[in-house]
XYZ file of C-alpha atoms in Angstrom:
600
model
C -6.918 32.596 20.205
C -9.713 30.879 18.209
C -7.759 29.705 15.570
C -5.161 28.710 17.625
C -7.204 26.202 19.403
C -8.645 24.828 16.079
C -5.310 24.877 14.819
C -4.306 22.765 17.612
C -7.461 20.417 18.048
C -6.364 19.629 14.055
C -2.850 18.263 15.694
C -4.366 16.361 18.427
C -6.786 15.184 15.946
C -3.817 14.173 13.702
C -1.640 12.678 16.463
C -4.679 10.334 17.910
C -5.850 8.736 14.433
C -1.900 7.946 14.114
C -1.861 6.011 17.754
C -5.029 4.394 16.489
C -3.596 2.713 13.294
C -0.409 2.300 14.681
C -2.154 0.465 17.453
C -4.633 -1.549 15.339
C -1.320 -2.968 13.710
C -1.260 -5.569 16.457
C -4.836 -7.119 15.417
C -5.655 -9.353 12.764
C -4.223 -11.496 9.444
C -4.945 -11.958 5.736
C -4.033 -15.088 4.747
C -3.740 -14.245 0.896
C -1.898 -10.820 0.373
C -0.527 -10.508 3.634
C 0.619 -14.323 3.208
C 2.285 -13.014 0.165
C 4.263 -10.293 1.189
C 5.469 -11.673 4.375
C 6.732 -14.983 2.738
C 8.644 -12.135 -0.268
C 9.991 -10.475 2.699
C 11.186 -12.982 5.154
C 13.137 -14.611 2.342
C 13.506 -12.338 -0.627
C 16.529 -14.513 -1.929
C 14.749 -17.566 -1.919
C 13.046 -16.873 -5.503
C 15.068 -16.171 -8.397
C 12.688 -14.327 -10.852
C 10.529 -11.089 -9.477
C 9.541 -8.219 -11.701
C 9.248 -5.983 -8.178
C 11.829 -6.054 -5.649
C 10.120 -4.884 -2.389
C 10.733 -8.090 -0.346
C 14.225 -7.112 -0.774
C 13.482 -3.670 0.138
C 11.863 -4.665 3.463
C 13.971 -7.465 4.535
C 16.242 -5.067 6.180
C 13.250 -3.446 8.864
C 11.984 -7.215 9.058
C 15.488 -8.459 10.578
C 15.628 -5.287 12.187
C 12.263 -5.799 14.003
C 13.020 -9.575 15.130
C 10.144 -11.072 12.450
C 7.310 -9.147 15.062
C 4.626 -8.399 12.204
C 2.532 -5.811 14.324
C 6.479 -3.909 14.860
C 6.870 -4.241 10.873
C 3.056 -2.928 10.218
C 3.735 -0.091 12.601
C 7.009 0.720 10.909
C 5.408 1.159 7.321
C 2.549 3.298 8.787
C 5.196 6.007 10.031
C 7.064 5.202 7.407
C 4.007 6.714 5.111
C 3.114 9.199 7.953
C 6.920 11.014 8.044
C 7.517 10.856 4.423
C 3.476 12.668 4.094
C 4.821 15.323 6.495
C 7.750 16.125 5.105
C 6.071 16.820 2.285
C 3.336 18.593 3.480
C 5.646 20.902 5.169
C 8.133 21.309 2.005
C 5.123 21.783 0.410
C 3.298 24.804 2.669
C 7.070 26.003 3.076
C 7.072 26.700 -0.132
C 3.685 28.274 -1.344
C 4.235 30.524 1.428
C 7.273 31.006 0.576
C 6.640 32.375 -2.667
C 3.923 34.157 -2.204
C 6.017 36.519 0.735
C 8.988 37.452 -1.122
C 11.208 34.452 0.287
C 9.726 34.346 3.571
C 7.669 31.644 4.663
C 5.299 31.777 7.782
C 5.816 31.025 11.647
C 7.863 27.577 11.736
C 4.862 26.535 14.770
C 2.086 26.894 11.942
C 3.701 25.311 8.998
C 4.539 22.238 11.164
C 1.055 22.103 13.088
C -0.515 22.229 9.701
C 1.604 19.644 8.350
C 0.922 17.432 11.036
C -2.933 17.619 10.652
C -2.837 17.269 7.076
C -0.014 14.226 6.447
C -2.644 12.324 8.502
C -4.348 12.022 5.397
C -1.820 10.099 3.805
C -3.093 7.344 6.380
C -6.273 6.500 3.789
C -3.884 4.451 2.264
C -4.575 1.888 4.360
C -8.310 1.717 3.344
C -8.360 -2.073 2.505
C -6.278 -2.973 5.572
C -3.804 -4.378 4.469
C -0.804 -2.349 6.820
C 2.102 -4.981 6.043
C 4.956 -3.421 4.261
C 4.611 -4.413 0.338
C 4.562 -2.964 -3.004
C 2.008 -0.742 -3.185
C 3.519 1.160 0.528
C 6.844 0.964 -1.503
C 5.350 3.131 -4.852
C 3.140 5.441 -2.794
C 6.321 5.884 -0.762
C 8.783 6.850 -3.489
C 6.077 8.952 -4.542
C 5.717 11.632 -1.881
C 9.565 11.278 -2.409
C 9.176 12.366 -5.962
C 6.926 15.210 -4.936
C 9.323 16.270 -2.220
C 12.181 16.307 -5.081
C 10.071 18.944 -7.012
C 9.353 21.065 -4.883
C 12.658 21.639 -3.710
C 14.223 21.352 -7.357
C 15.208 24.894 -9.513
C 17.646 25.777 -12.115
C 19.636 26.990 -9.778
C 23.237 24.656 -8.649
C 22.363 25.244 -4.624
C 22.274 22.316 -2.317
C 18.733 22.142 -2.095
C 18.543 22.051 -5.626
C 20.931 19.624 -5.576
C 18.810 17.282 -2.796
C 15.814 18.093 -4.520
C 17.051 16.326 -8.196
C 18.938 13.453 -6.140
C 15.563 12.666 -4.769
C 13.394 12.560 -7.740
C 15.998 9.980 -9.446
C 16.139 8.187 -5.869
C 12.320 8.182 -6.289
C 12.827 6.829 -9.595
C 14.295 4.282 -8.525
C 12.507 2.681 -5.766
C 9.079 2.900 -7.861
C 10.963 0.934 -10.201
C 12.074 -1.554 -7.380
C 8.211 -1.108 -6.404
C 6.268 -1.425 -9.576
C 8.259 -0.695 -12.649
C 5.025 0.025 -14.852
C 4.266 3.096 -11.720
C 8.490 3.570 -12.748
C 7.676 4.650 -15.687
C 4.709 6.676 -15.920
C 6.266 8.420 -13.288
C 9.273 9.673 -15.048
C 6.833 11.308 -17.651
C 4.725 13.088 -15.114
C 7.990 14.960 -13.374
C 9.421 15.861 -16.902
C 5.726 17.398 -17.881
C 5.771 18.792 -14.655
C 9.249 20.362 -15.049
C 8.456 21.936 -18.805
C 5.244 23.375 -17.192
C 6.453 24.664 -14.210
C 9.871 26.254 -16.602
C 12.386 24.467 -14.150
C 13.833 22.184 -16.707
C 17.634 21.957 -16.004
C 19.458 19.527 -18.106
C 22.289 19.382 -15.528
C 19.508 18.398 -12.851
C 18.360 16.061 -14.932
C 21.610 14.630 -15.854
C 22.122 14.124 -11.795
C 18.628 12.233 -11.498
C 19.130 10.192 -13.813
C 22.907 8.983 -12.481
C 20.615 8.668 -8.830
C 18.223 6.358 -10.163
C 21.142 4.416 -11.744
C 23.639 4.331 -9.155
C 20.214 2.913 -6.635
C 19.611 0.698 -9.536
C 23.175 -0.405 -9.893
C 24.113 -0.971 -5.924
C 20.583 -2.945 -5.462
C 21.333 -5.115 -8.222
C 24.676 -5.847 -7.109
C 23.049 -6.565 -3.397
C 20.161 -8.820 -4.580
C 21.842 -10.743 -7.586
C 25.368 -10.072 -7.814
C 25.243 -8.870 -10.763
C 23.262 -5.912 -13.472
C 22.887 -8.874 -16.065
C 21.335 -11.236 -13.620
C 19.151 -8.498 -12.131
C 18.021 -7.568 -15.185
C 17.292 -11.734 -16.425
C 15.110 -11.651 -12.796
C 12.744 -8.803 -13.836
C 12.639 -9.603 -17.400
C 11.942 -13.440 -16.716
C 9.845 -11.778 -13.282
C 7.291 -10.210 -15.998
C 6.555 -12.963 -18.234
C 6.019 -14.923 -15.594
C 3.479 -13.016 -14.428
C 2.283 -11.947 -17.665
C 1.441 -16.133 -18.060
C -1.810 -15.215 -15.134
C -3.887 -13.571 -17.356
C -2.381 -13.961 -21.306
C -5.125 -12.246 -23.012
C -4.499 -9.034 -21.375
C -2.969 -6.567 -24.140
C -0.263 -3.903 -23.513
C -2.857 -1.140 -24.040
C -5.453 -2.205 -21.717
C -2.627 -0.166 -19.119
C -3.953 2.393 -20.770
C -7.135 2.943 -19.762
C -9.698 5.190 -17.628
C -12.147 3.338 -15.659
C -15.293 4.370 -14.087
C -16.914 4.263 -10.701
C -20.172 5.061 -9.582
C -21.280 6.044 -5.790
C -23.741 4.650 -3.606
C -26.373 6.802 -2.040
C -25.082 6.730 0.922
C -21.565 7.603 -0.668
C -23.522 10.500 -2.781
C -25.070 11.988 0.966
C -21.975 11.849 2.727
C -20.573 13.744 -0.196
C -22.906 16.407 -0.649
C -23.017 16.856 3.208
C -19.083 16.983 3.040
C -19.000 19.887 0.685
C -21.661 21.836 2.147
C -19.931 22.283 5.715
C -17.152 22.487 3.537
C -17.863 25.593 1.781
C -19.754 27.259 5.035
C -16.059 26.802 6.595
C -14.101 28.269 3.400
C -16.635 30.731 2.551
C -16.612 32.258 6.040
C -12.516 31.983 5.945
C -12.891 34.221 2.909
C -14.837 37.043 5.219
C -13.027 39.610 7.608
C -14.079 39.913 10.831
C -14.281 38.015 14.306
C -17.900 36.047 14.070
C -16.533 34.990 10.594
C -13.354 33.678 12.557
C -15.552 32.411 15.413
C -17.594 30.245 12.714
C -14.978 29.256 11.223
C -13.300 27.673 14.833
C -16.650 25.918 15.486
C -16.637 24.525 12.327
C -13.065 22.974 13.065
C -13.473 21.738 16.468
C -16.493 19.760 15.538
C -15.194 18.400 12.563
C -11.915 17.508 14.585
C -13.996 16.614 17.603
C -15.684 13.831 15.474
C -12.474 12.369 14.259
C -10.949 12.381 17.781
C -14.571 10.632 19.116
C -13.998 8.016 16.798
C -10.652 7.165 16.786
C -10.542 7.020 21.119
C -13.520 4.601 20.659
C -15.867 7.168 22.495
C -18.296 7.146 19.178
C -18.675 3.932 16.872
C -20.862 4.432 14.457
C -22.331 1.402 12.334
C -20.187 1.645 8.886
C -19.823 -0.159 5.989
C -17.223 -0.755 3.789
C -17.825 1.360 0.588
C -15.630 1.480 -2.396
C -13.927 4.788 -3.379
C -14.583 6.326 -0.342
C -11.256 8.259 -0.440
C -12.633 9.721 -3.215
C -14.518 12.020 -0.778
C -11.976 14.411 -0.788
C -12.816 15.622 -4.058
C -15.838 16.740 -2.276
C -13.429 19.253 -0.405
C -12.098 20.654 -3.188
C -14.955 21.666 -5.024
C -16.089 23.175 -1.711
C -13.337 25.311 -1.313
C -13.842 26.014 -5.095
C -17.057 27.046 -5.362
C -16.313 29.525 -2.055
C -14.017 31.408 -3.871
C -16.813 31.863 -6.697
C -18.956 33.434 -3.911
C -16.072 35.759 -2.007
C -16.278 39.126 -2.518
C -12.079 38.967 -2.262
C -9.186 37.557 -4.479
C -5.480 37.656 -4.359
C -5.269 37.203 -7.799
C -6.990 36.346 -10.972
C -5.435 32.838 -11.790
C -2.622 30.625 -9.778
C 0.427 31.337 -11.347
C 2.204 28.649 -13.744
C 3.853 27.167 -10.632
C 0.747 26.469 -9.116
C -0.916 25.102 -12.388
C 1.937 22.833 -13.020
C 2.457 21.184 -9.295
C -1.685 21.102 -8.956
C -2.045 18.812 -12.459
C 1.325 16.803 -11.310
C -0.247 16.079 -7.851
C -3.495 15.319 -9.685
C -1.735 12.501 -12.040
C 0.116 10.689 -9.012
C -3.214 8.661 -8.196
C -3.104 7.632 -11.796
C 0.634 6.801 -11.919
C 0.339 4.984 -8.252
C -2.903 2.869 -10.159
C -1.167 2.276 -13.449
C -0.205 -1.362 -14.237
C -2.755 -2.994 -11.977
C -5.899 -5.366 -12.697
C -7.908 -3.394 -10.667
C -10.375 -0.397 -11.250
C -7.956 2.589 -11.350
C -9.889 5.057 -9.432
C -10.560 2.323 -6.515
C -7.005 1.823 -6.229
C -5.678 5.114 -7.033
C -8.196 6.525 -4.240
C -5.669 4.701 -1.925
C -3.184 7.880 -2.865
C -5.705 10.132 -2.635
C -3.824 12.231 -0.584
C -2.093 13.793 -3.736
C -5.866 15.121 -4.911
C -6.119 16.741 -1.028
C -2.470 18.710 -1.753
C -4.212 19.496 -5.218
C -6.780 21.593 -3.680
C -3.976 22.997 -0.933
C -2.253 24.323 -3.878
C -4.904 26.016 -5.764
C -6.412 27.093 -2.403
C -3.341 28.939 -1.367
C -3.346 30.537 -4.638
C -6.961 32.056 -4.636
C -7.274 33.176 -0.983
C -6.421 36.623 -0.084
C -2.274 36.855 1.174
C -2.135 36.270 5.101
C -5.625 34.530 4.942
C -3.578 31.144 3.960
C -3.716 29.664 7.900
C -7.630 30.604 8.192
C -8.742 28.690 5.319
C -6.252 25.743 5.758
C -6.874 25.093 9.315
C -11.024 23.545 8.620
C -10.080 21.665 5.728
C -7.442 20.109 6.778
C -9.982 19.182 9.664
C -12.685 18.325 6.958
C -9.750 15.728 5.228
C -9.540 14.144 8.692
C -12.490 13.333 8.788
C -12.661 11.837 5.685
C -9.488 9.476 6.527
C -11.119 8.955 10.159
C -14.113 7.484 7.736
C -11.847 5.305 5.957
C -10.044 3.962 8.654
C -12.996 3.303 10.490
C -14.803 1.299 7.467
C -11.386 -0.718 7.210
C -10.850 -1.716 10.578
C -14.694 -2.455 11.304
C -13.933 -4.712 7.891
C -10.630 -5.960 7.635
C -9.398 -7.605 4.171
C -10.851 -10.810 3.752
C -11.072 -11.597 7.356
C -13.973 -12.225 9.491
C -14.313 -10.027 12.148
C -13.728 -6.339 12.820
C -10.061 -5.894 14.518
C -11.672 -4.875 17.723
C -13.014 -7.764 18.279
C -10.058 -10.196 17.304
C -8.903 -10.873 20.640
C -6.980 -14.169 21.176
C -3.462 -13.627 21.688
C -1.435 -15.928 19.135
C 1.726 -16.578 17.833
C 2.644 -16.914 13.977
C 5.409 -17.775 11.545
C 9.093 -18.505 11.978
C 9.572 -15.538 14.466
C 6.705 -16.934 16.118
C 5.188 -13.106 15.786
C 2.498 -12.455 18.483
C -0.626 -11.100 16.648
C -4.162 -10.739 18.317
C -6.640 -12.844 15.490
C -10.077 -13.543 15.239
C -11.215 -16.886 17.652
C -11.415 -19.332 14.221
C -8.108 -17.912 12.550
C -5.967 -18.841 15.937
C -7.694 -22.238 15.780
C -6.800 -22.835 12.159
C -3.111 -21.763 13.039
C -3.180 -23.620 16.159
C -4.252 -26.838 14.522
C -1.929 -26.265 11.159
C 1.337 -25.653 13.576
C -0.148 -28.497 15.678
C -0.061 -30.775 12.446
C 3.011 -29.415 10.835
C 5.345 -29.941 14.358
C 3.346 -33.182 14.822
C 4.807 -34.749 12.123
C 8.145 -33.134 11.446
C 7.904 -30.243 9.273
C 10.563 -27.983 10.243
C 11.211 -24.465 9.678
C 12.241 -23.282 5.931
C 11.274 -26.502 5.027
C 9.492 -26.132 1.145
C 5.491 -26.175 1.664
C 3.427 -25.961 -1.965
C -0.012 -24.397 -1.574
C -2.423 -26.148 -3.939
C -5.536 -24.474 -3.069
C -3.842 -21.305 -4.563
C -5.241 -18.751 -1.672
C -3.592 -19.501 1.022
C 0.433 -18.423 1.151
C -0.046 -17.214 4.302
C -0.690 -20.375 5.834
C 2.660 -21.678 4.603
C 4.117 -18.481 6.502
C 2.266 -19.129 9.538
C 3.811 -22.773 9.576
C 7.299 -21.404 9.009
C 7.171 -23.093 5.798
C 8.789 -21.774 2.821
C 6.872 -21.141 -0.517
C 8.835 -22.787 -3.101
C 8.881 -21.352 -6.718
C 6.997 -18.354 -5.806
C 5.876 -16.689 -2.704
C 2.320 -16.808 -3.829
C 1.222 -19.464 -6.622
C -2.313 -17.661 -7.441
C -5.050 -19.517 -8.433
C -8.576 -19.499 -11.046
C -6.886 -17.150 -13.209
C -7.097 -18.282 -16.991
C -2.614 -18.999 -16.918
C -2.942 -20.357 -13.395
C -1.505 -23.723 -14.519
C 1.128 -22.362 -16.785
C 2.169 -20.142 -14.406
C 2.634 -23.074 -11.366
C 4.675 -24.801 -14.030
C 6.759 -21.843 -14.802
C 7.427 -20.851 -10.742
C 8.067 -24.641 -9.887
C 10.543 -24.618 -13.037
C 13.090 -22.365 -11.187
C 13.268 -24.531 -8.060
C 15.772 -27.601 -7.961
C 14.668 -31.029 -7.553
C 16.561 -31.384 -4.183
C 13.727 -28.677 -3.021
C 11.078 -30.166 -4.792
C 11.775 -33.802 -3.492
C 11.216 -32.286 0.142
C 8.138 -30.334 -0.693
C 5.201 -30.837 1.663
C 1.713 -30.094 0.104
C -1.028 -27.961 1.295
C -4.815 -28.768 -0.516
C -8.212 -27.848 -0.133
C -9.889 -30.641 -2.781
C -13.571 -28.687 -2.433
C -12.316 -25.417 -3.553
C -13.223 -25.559 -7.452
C -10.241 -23.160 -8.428
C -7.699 -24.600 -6.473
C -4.585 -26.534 -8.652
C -5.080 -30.176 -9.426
C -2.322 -32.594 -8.371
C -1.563 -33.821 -11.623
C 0.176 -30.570 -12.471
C 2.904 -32.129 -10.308
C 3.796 -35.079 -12.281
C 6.380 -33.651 -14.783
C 8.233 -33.710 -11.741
C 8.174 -37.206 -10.894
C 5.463 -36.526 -8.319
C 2.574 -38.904 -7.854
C 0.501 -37.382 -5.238
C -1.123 -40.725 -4.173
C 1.971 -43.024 -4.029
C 4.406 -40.548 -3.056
C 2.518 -38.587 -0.472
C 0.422 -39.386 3.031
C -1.664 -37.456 4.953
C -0.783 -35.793 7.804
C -4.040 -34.798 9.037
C -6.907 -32.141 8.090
C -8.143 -28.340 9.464
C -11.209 -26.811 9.084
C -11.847 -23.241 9.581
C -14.483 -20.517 7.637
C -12.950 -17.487 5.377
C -13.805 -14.301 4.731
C -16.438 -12.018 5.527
C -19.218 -14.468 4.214
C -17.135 -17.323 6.511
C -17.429 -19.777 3.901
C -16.308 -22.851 5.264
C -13.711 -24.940 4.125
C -11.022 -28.288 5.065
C -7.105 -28.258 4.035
C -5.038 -31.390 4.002
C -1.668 -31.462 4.810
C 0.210 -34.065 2.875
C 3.472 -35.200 4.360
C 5.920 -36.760 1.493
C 6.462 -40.428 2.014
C 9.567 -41.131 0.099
C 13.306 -40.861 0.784
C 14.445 -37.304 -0.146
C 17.289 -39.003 -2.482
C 14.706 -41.322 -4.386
C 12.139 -38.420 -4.744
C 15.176 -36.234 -6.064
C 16.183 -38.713 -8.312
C 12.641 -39.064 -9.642
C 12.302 -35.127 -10.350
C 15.776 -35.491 -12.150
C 14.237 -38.235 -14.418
C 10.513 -36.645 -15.358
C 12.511 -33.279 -15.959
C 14.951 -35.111 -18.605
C 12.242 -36.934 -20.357
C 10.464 -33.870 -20.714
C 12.465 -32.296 -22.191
């Protein structure tokens, strides 16, 4: 009856940090990233060169969802949430499974577990950034790759079948994602495959035509055409490549460090010590062992469910790698088994061994390609190191022990993604307050979204949509961000971001890549193009960029008015002008016509 009750506080647990994210979804804005993938997504077709796809990908549950942002946030979260359960219970269906000669355990216990554990999948959303974009789409076709292989065997049944269809439809939408993720990918599930000895050249064969046939209808949808698909994500990635042009191929290639706090270092050790009390006593027969080990659960689940109902807010900062704690959890339940009297076995079999190191990697292959520290972003699919540790638990604990042991660290993960949820709510991405506390009711973009924002973020959209409907910007109408941070003010004023749906600034090929985005727009839509600047920001682009396009930003513009407002966590303060052009559209066409030919 114990365990039942801590099996079932780890569900409630579970279902309550869900209801909290999903309902956090409704607070709050980032005007840079979240600027960016909202402007990809509303209008995927509007730019002709993109080395990932994802706006495309998206569009579909954006039209489906009216444009309502907090509807699209809360459809990526379960989004991530179902596609973490589904693996988590192909994944305890199938360790269980094999270890009972075909027969897995009571349905009610692998789908309670799987519950409480998926909700660990929700660390993704440590930076806060819930919006639907290219980093949800890779960790997404991840846990779909991971799905694949588990279900995959050399064997020509229909779940075989499903299984190999779904790694190459994996595959594919990492490549639509990120194609760098794409293609470390593909290397992990073939090592995986040789280890595990389920290599079947026949399943292979039918992943393969998957990815293609995905590959094939998308870029038929999005260009028409394989040649002109191809010509966008070629063109796509030297674009991009133009940001920083010093970077060389192999720095991809690389294993970064980190380094924790002490705060980080004492919520680690503490972690693994009531860790290992839990596992070690899961090891031992008898009812005070099983009594322990209940206790142990319902407070760790008890704290999770205190802080995600609001009844216990405790004073948090935002620490980097803090999904990393759930190594902390793994070397608990290792060193328990070092101490039990009791094994099933001597080593995991090769299965194990094989789907352990592939779970392992996908942190790596979810970081790979990015500017970032890989172990910061790759803790963002940390998840994968939790199932890690489920693996190689499963495989050391005696047989029929499996639900004891599972049951308190899968309430020990919660707590760890509670942590992380808590420390990115309290500090939201680049905005100013914590979402609780962003309150004013306010509506946003060309769907006029209702989103609850901090008090000087509705006033800065208030006064931009003021100015923009003031003087006669209308919806769609082309809006070029100069200060280089701000693409999602050009969403909030239903603008559209011509050339690219976020022209980044103060990187070393800033300029060269402006020049390259504005290249693939027409001069119809750059003789219509309003201007956003912010003159005191030092990185931002100067306006003389704009002149081999017969722009003169003093002749041919006039201003339509100024905002101020504060940014960021530090609220630095700071003024945007919005410049209004002053010519006729035909003679400001006409004039992009003639600087293009004479620069040519």
């Amino acid at each position: 009856m114990t365990e039942r009750f801590a099996l079932g506080a780890c569900v409630v647990a579970a279902m309550l940090l869900l209801i909290w994210v999903l309902s956090r979804c409704r607070s709050g804005f980032d005007f840079t990233d979240e600027g960016f993938y909202l402007n990809w997504i509303s209008s995927p077709w509007d730019y002709r060169d993109s080395v990932t796809q994802f706006g495309f990908v998206y569009h579909p549950l954006y039209r489906l969802v009216g444009g309502d942002i907090a509807f699209l946030r809360q459809g990526n979260v379960l989004v991530i949430f179902v596609s973490a359960f589904v693996l988590c219970a192909s994944l305890l269906h199938s360790i269980f499974a094999e270890r009972n000669d075909g027969k897995s355990g009571p349905r009610i216990k692998i789908v309670s577990l799987a519950l409480g554990i998926a909700a660990s999948s929700l660390t993704f959303f440590d930076l806060w950034l819930p919006t639907p974009n290219y980093n949800s789409l890779t960790f997404m076709s991840l846990m779909f790759a991971a799905v694949g292989v588990l279900i995959t065997s050399r064997e020509a049944s229909t779940l075989s079948l499903c299984g190999w269809v779904l790694i190459g439809t994996a595959g594919a939408f990492s490549f639509l994602a990120k194609p760098t993720s794409a293609a470390v990918l593909g290397g992990a599930v073939v090592v995986y495959l040789i280890i595990a000895g389920k290599v079947w050249i026949r399943g292979l064969l039918i992943s393969v035509i998957a990815a293609a046939v995905l590959l094939g209808v998308s870029a038929l949808v999005i260009d028409g055409s394989l040649g002109k698909f191809v010509d966008r994500v070629l063109n796509g990635a030297r674009i991009g490549s133009l940001l920083t042009p010093d970077q060389p191929i192999a720095r991809l290639f690389r294993v970064d460090s980190f380094s924790f706090g002490s705060v980080q270092r004492a919520i680690f050790a503490l972690l693994l010590a009531v860790t290992f009390a839990a596992a070690f006593l899961a090891t031992r027969a008898g009812a005070a062992a099983r009594i322990g080990v209940a206790v142990v659960t319902i407070v760790l689940t008890g704290l999770s469910i205190a802080v995600s109902t609001g009844a216990l807010l405790p004073n948090i900062p935002y620490y980097p790698f803090q999904p990393m704690q759930f190594w902390a959890i793994n070397f608990a339940v290792a060193l328990s088994f070092l101490f039990a009297s009791r094994r099933s076995s001597p080593l995991p079999s090769r299965n194990a061994v094989a789907l352990a190191a592939f779970f392992i990697t996908l942190p790596y292959v979810y970081a790979f390609g990015t500017g970032n520290n890989y172990w910061e972003q790759g803790g963002r699919a940390g998840f994968f190191w939790f199932l890690a540790g489920i693996v190689i638990t499963v495989e050391l604990v005696a047989t029929n022990a499996e639900w004891r042991i599972l049951t308190p660290i899968a309430a020990a993960a919660l707590l760890v993604t509670t942590s992380v949820v808590l420390a990115a709510v309290e500090h939201p991405y680049r905005q100013t307050q914590p979402l609780r506390l962003q309150t004013s009711k306010f509506e946003i973009g060309p769907d006029n979204a209702t989103l609850f924002l901090a008090d000087d973020a509705a006033t800065y959209i208030r006064d931009l949509r003021r100015l923009a409907a003031d003087h006669g910007l209308k919806t769609g109408d082309p809006l070029l961000d100069l200060s280089g941070r701000s693409p999602g003010s050009v969403y909030a004023m239903s603008g559209r971001a011509p050339g690219a749906s976020w022209i980044l600034a103060g990187y070393a090929g800033s300029n060269d890549f402006l020049r390259a985005a504005l290249a693939n727009e027409s001069c119809d839509v750059l003789g219509a193009m309003w201007i956003l600047t912010e003159p005191s920001l030092p990185a931002s682009f100067s306006a003389s960029l704009l002149q081999p396009y017969g722009i003169d930003i003093l002749r041919d513009y006039q201003e339509a008015g100024s905002v101020r407002s504060v940014r960021g966590a530090s609220r630095t303060e700071f003024e945007q002008f919005l410049l209004k052009p002053s010519r006729d559209h035909d003679v400001a066409r006409q004039a992009c016509e003639r600087a293009r030919l004479i620069g040519r």
